[in-house]
Short mmCIF file of C-alpha atoms in Angstrom, two decimals:
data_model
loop_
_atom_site.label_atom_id
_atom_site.label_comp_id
_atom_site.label_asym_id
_atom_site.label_seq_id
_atom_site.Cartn_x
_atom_site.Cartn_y
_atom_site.Cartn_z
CA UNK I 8 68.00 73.13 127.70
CA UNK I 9 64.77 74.66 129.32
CA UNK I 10 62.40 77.04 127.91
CA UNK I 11 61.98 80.27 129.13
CA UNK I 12 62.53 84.01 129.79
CA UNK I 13 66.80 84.98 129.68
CA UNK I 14 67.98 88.52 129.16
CA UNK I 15 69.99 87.67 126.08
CA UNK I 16 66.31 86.73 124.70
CA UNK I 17 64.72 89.89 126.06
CA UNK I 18 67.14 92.95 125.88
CA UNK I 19 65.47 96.15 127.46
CA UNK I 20 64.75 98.79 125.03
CA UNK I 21 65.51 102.49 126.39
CA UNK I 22 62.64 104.00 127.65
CA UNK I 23 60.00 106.28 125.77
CA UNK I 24 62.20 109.59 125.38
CA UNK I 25 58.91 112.00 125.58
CA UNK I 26 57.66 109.99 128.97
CA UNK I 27 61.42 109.86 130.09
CA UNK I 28 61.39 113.70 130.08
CA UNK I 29 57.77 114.41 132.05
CA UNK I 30 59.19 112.05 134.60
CA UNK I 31 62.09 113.63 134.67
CA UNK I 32 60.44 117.07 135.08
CA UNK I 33 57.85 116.00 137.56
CA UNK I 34 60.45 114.94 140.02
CA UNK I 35 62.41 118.36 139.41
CA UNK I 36 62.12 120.39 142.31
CA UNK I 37 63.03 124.07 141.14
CA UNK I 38 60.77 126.72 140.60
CA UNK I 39 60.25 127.95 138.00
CA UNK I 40 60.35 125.17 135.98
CA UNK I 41 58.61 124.83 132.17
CA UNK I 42 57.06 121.25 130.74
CA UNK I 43 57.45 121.73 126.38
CA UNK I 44 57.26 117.90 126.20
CA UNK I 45 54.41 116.38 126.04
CA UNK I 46 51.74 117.72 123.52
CA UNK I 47 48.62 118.14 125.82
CA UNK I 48 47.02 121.52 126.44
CA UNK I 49 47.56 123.82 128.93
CA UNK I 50 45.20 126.96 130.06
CA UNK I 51 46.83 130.09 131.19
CA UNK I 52 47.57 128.45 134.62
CA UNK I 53 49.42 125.71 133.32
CA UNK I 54 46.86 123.25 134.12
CA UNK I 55 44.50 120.41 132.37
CA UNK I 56 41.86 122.64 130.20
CA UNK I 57 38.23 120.35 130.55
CA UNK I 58 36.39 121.80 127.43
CA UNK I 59 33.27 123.51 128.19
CA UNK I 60 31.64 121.92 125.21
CA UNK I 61 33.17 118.35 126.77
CA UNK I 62 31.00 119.49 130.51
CA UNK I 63 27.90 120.26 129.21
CA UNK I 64 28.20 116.83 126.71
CA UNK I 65 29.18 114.60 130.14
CA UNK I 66 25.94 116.02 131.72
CA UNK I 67 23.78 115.51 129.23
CA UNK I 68 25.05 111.98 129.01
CA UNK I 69 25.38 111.08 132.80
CA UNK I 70 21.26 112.40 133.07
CA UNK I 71 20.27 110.61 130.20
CA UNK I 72 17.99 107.48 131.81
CA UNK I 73 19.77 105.01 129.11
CA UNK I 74 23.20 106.03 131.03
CA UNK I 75 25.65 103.18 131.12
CA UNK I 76 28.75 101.44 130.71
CA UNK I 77 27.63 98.10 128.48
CA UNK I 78 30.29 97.12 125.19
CA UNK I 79 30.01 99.55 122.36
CA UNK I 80 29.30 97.33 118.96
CA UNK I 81 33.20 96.04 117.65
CA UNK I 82 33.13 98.58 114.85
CA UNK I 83 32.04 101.45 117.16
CA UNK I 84 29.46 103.59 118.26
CA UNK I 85 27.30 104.56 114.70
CA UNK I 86 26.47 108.02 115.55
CA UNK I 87 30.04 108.72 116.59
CA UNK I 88 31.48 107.45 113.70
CA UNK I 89 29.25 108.79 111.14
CA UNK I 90 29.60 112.18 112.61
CA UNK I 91 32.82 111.79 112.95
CA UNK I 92 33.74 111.31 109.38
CA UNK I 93 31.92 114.34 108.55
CA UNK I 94 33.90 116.23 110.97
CA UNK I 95 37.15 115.68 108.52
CA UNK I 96 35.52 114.72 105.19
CA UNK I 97 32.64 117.34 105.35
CA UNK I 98 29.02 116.86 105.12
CA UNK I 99 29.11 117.10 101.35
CA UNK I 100 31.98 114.77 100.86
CA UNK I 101 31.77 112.71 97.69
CA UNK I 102 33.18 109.90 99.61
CA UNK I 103 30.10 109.79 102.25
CA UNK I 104 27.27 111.01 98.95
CA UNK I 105 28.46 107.98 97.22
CA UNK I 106 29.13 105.49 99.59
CA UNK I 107 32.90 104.82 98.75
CA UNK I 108 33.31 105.25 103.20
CA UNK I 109 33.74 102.66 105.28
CA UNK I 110 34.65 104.07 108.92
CA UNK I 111 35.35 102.17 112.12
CA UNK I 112 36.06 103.29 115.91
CA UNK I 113 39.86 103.03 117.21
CA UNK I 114 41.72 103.59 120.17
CA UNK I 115 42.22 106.70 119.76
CA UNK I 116 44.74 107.98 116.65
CA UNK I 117 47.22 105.54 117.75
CA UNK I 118 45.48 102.40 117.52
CA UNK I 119 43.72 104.30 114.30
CA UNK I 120 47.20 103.61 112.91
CA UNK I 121 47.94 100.37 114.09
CA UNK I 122 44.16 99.00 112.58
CA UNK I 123 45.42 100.00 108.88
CA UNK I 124 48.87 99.63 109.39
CA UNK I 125 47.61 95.63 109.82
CA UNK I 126 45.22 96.25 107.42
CA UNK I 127 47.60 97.51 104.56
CA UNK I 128 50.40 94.54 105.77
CA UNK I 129 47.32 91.92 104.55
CA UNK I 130 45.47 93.11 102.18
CA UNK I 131 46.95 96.18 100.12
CA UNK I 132 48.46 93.96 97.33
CA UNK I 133 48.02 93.83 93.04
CA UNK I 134 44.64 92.34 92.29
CA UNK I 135 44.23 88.46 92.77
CA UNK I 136 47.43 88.64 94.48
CA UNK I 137 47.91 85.82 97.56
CA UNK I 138 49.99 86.72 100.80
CA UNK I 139 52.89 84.96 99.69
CA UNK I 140 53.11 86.10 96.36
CA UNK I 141 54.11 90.45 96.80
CA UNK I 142 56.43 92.04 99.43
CA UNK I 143 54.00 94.54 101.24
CA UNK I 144 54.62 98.40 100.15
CA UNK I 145 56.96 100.22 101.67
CA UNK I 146 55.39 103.23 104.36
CA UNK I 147 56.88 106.19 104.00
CA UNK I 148 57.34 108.64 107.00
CA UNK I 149 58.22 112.20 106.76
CA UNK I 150 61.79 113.19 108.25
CA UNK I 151 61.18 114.11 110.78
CA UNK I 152 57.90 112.63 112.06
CA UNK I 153 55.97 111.68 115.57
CA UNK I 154 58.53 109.78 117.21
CA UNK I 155 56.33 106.89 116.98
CA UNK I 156 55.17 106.51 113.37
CA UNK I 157 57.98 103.94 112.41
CA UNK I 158 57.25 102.09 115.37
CA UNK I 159 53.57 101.49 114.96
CA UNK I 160 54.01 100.35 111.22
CA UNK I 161 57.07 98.08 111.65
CA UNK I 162 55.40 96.60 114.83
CA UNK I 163 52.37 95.64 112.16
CA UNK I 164 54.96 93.85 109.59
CA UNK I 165 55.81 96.97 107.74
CA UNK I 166 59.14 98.44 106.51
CA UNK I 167 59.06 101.88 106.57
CA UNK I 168 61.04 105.09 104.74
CA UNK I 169 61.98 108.27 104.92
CA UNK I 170 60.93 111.25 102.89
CA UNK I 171 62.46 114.81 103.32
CA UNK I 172 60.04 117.61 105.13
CA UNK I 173 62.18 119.99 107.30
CA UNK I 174 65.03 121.60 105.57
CA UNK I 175 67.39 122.64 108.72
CA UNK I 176 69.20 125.69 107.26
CA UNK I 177 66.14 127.65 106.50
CA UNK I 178 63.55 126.01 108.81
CA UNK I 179 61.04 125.53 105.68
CA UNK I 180 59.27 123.20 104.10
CA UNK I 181 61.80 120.67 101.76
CA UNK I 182 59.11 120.85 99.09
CA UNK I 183 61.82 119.68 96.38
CA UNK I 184 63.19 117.10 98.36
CA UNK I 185 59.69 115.81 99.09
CA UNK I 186 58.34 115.66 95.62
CA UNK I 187 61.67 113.85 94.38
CA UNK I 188 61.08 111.18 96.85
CA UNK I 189 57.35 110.91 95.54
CA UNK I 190 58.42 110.14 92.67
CA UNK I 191 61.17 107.90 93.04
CA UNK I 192 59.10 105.52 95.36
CA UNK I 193 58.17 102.63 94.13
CA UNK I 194 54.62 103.10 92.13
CA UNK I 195 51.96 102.43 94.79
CA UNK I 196 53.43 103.08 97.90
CA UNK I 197 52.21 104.71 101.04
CA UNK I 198 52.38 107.66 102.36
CA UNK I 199 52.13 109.09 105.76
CA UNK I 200 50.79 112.67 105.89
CA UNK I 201 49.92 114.98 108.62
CA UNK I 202 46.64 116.43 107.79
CA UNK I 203 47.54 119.78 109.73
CA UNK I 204 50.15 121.08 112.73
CA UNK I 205 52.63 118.78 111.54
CA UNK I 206 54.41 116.78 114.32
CA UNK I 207 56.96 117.71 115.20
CA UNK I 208 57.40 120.67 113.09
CA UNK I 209 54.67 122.81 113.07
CA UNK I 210 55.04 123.79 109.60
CA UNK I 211 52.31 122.91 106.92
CA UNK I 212 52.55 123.21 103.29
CA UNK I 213 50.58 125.81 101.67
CA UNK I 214 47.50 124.91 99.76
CA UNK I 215 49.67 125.43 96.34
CA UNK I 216 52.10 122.65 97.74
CA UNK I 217 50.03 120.94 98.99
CA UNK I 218 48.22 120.47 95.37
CA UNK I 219 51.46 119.69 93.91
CA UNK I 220 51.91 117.32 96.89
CA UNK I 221 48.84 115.32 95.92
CA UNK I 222 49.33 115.74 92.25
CA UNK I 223 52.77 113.77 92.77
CA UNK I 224 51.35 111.35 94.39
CA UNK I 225 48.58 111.09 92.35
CA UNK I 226 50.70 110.49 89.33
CA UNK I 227 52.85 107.46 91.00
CA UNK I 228 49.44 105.87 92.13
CA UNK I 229 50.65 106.46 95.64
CA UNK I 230 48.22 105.29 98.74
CA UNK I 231 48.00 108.44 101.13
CA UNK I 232 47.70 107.89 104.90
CA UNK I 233 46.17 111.03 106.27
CA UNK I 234 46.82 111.29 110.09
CA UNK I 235 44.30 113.90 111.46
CA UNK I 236 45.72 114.12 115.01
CA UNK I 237 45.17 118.20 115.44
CA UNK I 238 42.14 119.60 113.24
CA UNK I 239 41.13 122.95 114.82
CA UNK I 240 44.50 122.92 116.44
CA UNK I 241 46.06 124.81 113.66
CA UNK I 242 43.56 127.71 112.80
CA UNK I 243 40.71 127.52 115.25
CA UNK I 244 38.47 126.45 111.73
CA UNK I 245 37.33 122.80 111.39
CA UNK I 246 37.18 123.44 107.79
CA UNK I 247 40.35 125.44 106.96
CA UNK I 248 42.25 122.49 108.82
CA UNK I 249 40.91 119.50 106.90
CA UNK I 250 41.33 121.22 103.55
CA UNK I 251 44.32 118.87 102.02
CA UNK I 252 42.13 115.54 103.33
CA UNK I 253 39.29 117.37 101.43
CA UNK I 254 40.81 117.94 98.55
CA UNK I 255 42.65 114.27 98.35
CA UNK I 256 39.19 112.79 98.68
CA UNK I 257 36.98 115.56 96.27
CA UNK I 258 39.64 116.06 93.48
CA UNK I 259 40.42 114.81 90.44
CA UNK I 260 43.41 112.28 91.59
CA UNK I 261 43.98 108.94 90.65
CA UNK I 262 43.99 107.18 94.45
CA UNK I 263 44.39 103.50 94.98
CA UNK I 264 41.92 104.65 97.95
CA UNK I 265 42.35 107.29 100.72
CA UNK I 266 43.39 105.89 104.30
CA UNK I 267 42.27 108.19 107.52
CA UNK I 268 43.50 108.30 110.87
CA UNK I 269 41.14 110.73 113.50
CA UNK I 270 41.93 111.52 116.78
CA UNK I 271 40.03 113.68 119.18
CA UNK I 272 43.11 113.27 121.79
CA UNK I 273 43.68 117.35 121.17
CA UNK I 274 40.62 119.03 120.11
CA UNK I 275 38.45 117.80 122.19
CA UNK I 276 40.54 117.16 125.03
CA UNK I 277 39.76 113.72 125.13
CA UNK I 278 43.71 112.71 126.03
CA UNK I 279 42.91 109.57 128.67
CA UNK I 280 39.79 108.35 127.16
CA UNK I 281 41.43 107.42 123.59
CA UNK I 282 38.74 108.51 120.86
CA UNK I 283 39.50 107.92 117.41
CA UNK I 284 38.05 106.47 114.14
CA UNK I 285 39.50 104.96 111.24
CA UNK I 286 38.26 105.96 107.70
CA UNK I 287 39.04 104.03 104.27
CA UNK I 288 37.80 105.90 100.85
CA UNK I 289 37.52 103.57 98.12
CA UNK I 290 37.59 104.53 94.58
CA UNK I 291 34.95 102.41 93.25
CA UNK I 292 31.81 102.60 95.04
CA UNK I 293 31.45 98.68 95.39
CA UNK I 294 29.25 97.32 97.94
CA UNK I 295 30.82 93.88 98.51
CA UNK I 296 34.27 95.49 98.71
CA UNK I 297 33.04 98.44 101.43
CA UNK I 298 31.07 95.01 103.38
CA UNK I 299 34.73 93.11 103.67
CA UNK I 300 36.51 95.78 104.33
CA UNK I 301 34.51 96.55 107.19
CA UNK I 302 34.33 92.91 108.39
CA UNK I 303 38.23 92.83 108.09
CA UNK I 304 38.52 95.72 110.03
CA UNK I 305 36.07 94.55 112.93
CA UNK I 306 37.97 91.36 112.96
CA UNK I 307 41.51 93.15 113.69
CA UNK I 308 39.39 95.37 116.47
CA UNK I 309 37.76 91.97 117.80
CA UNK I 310 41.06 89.89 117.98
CA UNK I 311 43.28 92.55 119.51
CA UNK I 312 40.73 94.49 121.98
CA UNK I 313 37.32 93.12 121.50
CA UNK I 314 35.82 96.56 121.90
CA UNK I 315 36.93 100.00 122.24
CA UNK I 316 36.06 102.54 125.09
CA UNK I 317 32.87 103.51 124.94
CA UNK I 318 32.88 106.58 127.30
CA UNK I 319 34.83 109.31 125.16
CA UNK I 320 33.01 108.19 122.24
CA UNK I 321 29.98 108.99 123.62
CA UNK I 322 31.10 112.38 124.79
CA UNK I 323 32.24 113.57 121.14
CA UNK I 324 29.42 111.77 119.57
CA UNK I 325 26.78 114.11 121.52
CA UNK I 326 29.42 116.85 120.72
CA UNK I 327 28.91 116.23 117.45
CA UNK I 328 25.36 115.64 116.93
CA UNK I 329 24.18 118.50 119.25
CA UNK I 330 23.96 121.94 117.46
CA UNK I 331 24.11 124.16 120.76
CA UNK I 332 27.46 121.78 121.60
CA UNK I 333 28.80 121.71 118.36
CA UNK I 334 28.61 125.37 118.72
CA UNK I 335 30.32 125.34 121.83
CA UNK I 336 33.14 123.46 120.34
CA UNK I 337 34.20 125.50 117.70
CA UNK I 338 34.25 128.85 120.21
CA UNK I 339 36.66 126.19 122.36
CA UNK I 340 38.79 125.49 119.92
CA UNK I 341 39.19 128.82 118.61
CA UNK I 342 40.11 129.51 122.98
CA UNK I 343 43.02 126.96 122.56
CA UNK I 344 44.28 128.18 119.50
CA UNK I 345 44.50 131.75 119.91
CA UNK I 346 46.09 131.31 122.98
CA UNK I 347 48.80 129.03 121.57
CA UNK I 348 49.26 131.78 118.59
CA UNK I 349 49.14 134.33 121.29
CA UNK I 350 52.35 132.45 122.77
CA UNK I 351 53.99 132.13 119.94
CA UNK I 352 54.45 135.70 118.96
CA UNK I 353 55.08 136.38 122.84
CA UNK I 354 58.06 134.49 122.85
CA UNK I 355 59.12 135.58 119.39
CA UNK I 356 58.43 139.06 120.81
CA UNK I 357 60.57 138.97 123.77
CA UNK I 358 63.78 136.82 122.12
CA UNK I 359 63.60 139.99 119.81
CA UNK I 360 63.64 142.24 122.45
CA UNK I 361 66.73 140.11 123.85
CA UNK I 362 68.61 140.41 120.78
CA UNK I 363 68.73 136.48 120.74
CA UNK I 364 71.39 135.64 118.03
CA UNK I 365 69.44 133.82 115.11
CA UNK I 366 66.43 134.39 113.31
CA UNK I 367 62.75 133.43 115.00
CA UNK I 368 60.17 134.13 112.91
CA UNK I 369 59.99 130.52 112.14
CA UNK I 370 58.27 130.04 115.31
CA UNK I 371 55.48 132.06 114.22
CA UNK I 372 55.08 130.82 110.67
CA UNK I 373 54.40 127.55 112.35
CA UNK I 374 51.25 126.39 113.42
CA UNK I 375 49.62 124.30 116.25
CA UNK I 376 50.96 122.82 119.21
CA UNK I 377 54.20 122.05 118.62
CA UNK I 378 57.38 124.58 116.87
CA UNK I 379 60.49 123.23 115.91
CA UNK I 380 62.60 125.49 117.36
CA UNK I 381 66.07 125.03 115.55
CA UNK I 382 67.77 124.74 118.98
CA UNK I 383 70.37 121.93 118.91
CA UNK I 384 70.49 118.78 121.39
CA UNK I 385 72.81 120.42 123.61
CA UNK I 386 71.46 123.61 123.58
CA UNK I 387 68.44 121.57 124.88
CA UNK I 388 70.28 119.91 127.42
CA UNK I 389 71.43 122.81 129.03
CA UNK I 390 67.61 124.34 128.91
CA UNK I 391 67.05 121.50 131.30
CA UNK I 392 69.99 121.04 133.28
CA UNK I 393 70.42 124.95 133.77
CA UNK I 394 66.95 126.32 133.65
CA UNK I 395 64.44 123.52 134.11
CA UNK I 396 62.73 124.55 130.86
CA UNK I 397 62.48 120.88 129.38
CA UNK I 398 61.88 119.88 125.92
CA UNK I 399 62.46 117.09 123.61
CA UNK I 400 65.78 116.86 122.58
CA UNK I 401 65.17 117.53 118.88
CA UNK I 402 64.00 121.09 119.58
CA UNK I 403 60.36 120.37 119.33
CA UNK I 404 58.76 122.41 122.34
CA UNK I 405 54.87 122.04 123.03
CA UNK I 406 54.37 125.95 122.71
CA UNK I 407 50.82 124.88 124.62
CA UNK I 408 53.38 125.12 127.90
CA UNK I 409 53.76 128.38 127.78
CA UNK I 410 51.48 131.50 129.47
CA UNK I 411 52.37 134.37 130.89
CA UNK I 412 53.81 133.59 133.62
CA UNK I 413 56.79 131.40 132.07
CA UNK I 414 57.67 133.00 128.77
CA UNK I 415 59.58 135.59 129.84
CA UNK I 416 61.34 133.04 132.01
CA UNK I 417 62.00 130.61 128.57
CA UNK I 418 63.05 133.52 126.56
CA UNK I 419 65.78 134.53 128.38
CA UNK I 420 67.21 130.67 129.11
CA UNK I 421 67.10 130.12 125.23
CA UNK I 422 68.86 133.49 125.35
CA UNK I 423 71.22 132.55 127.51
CA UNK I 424 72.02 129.19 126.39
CA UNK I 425 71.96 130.30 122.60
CA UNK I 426 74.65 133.15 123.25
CA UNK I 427 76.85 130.03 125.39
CA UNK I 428 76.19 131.20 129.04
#
């Protein structure tokens, strides 16, 4: 018998749902039509939004006379790193005053993921333990989640499970069915947690839950996971948006260590270019543990893409490290996210001036770029098929898609397909 490639070896696995659906609205010919798939942002226009902080960064950089395109160092570019942890942590962090930080450059929050998702599968076992002798922990994923959360863990080795978050009926937070599963996980598990703008929801805990979040976990010796995908997405503030990673890191909890995934994908607008760092707090501020933590994380960098992208990087780092930019940043974030608010209460305005069936305040309560809406698969299906308004089939809807030129128009096809018409 020969060797080789056979389809009963290599079935074909259906094709990315989100990708599936901005194909399948690019090629739709009807006008109007509405994209609430993918999670990019949109200006009023509909189009691509290039920051004005991310312009006056690219010129800086492209008339700088050390301008080129050499490898960046495996673990990163320093100064985007560093600045980038203070970004979430906060200048006055006890985790970067105390040197309990190591931090590392990723592709983006993706590949942030996949770096400790291979880094927990080796290495986050009992003390003195060997690979063969403990079962790695379990990761567990909130229900629902980014559709691609289990994949990147179990594609690293890791079995994942599910926690409860969204409670259907009243389209709030499951707090009780959250905490239960805290505590019934095995004692040192991890846990996946959306710093802010959860995906897909939208909906955060408040800063009370969130304490009794972290207390829970605390208590089980859980391993959090932050994964910072939307920080100035949900309030316009920096600061207000990082506040649970803050207070994981600054409090008085009892962490096997503190795991952080960053991506600038969203806030900066740095989609294509796939900036992101990596973060690990230790505990115990021990030298020789922060030094081979950082070489095992430059080796997992090294053997799977030798070096990152250097070109993004760059761009956030002089972001970052520029006071008139930084500056500039903040008012651009606080652009994006009033006009995504602004949307929000549009279309909550006109469904109420419809007299859609249901309650919608939900989608105002939320936050960031996405909203749950509560509308069911086939409800969803008919948006498309009868309206070319698209969105994923669970309901989530990128509320960045919307401006003023299209709400109206998805108002009254939820309307319509809500009421059965």
């Amino acid at each position: 018998m020969s060797i080789g490639f056979y389809p009963e070896n290599v079935p074909e696995i259906p094709a990315d749902s989100l990708f599936a659906l901005k194909a399948r609205c690019a090629a739709d010919s009807r006008s109007p039509k509405v994209d609430l798939g993918i999670g990019a942002y949109r200006d009023e226009n509909g189009k691509p939004w290039i920051l004005p902080s991310v312009k006056l960064a690219e010129n800086l950089i492209q008339n700088s006379s050390d301008y080129n395109h050499e490898y960046i160092p495996i673990s990163g570019i320093k100064e985007f790193t560093s600045a980038a942890a203070k970004v979430i942590l906060g200048a006055d962090s006890k985790a970067i005053k105390e040197n309990k930080l190591v931090s590392i450059q990723s592709l983006s929050g993706t590949g942030a993921l996949h770096i400790v998702g291979r880094f927990i599968r080796k290495f986050y076992k009992p003390q003195g333990a060997s690979a063969q002798d403990i079962t790695p922990a379990q990761v567990y994923i909130s229900t629902p989640s980014w559709s691609n959360h289990v994949a990147v863990f179990q594609s690293a080795g890791l079995s994942t499970a599910a926690y409860p978050y969204w409670n259907t009926e009243t389209k709030s937070l499951d707090l009780e069915g959250y905490l239960k599963a805290i505590d019934s996980a095995p004692e040192g598990s991890v846990f996946v947690l959306h710093a802010t703008a959860h995906n897909p929801t939208g909906l955060d805990p408040t800063t009370e839950q969130w304490k009794q979040i972290l207390i829970a976990l605390s208590k089980k010796k859980h391993l959090p996971l932050f994964d910072s995908a939307y920080q100035g997405f949900s309030s316009g503030s920096l600061e207000k948006d990082a506040w649970a990673v803050r207070e994981a890191v600054n409090g008085d909890y009892n962490f096997p260590a503190i795991l952080v995934c960053q991506s600038f994908a969203k806030n900066v607008g740095m989609y294509g270019e796939r900036v992101g760092a990596v973060h690990v707090i230790i505990p115990q501020a021990d030298q020789a543990l922060l030094d081979a933590v950082h070489s095992q994380l430059e080796f997992i960098v090294r053997s799977e893409i030798s070096t990152c992208p250097g070109y993004g990087a760059k761009i956030v780092a002089k972001i970052l490290t520029t006071p008139e930019l930084y500056a500039q940043w903040e008012k651009d974030l606080v652009t994006m996210s009033s006009r995504i608010t602004s949307m929000r209460q549009q279309l909550v305005e006109e469904l109420t001036r419809l007299g859609t069936p249901g309650s919608w305040s939900h989608i105002t309560e939320q936050q960031g770029m996405f909203s749950y809406t509560g509308l069911t698969p086939e409800q969803v299906t008919k948006l498309e098929k009868d309206h070319a308004v698209y969105l994923m089939w669970t309901g989530r809807a990128s509320v960045a898609g919307l401006n003023e030129s299209n709400v109206k128009h998805v108002a009254r096809s939820i309307d319509a397909v809500v009421r059965g018409n």
